[in-house]
Amino acid sequence: MDRIVYVNGDYVPESEARVSVFDRGFLFADAVYEVTSVLDGKLIDFAGHARRLQRSLGELEMPAPVDEETLLQIHRELVVRNGIEDGLIYLQVTRGAADRDFAYPEDATPTLVLFTQAKPGMADSPASRKGARVISIPDIRWGRRDIKTVQLLYPSMGKMMAKKAGCDDAWMVEDGAVTEGTSNNAYIVKGRKIFTRNLSHDILHGITRAAVLRLAREAQMEVEERTFTIDEAKAADEAFTTSASAFVMPVVEIDGVQLGDGTPGPIARRLREVYLDESRKTAI
Amino acid sequence: MDRIVYVNGDYVPESEARVSVFDRGFLFADAVYEVTSVLDGKLIDFAGHARRLQRSLGELEMPAPVDEETLLQIHRELVVRNGIEDGLIYLQVTRGAADRDFAYPEDATPTLVLFTQAKPGMADSPASRKGARVISIPDIRWGRRDIKTVQLLYPSMGKMMAKKAGCDDAWMVEDGAVTEGTSNNAYIVKGRKIFTRNLSHDILHGITRAAVLRLAREAQMEVEERTFTIDEAKAADEAFTTSASAFVMPVVEIDGVQLGDGTPGPIARRLREVYLDESRKTAI
């Protein structure tokens, strides 16, 4: 590993990419993040991620460390310096470093960190051709999942529960209804109609979700945004998830129940194709 | 500021106290912590904090970075190096640094960070003589508040809500019942009987809570561990909180409703005295 990482204005080797132990991102999870995909060296839906970052910062009354144009330049610089063809750019903003106190500091400078993850061939991953097997787990996260904070311990635990069950991911369930996957939005298809949970504080307002729903509607697919139960999901014709890093990922099994013939469904495959085509066209 | 901070085996000036941006404490809030008080240069209930740390680590399947004896030595070394008479020692363990992935890394070394905060005269703070004014806010935290993780964004937000309301702290309320304060356990007194919420996943298992309840019972005070509503709290004779850093703190107002005559109640004052006496005696 010898990536170049961005930390508060400097481009440094990853072994030197450090933050203060007094950083509120480290002490209080007082931080938000974004992950932007790179395909063919270009950024997918950068504007969407920049917009959501602004929203997250606003919800937490956290100042923005740099403006959107500067953020774009940093993304591009990291793509070039790390020779990223296909991969991810991770960005995190924290409220900054200050002596430990629950109350927000009055004079802290926000911390800005970005790094890359190379994922050669991510648009044609074997996982997406096979489809994901998921388990369901109770959703015990906090009540503001629409803010993209780094409070990701439970999603991490969920991913480990899935691994231990020999599966790929977990769908979280609250009051009988699916909220979302550990790091993606969840969808089912029944009678060629696509169902996904409506936006609220209960789920992340996925950038890929917004794009995929728009493309589905443009392709005359029927879409309904409403809660659906885990039982509906198990009885669905097909299912899938969306995220910036995995695009559209077919789901072929839920809690041991095979969906359809156990292979990626036609609507998920079609949406993945359409989303990737559109993303490549509009990448910057 | 020129404290000496402990980071992974080294004692360094705080300006050099840093962790990798890939640390899971920074990226995923995959970390737990403890705060131990120091009075007259000695540690208050170190064994209790060490025991709870072990429990938190166990619940998250996180390896312990050092054994309890080493932890004690580090605490004492920091007290000496920073000349702490009265104050706090903050300790944080994370799952360590690894390339970003929700799944736990297989080979990461846990990160261990400790630092001090001097609080001269903390046992006789003006705040404790005046008593705290609190507001109530909805408890929207995750479901495992018994694990002392650094997912502290909402408690921080709660503290800011309290500040904006001109108050000192916030009590969190779920289904009508008080869970706890932003960084302390909550108690009410009615007819000389002390009520505090019973232990569960809903609240932190306070080390100071355990000691104070034991001392209250030894002093023949009546104690009942059960949930109580915010309305009961507003109608209480007195109220207080306990925490390692503020000991026993009287509460004199809840949501603008004055308790008793608006000054610290006799039971809270007595328990604070008894707790501080006992703590000084058993400090190590």
Coordinates of C-alpha atoms in Angstrom, one line a residue, chain A residues 1-5 12-18, chain B residues 20-22 99:
Chain A
M1 CA 0.0 0.0 0.0
D2 CA 1.5 3.3 -1.0
R3 CA -1.5 5.5 -1.8
I4 CA -1.4 9.2 -1.7
V5 CA -4.0 10.5 0.8
V12 CA 0.7 12.6 1.9
P13 CA 1.7 8.9 1.7
E14 CA -0.9 6.8 3.5
S15 CA 1.6 5.8 6.2
E16 CA 1.7 9.5 7.1
A17 CA -2.0 10.2 6.8
R18 CA -3.0 10.9 10.4
Chain B
S20 CA -4.1 6.8 11.1
V21 CA -7.0 8.1 9.0
F22 CA -7.6 4.4 8.4
D99 CA -8.2 -0.5 4.5

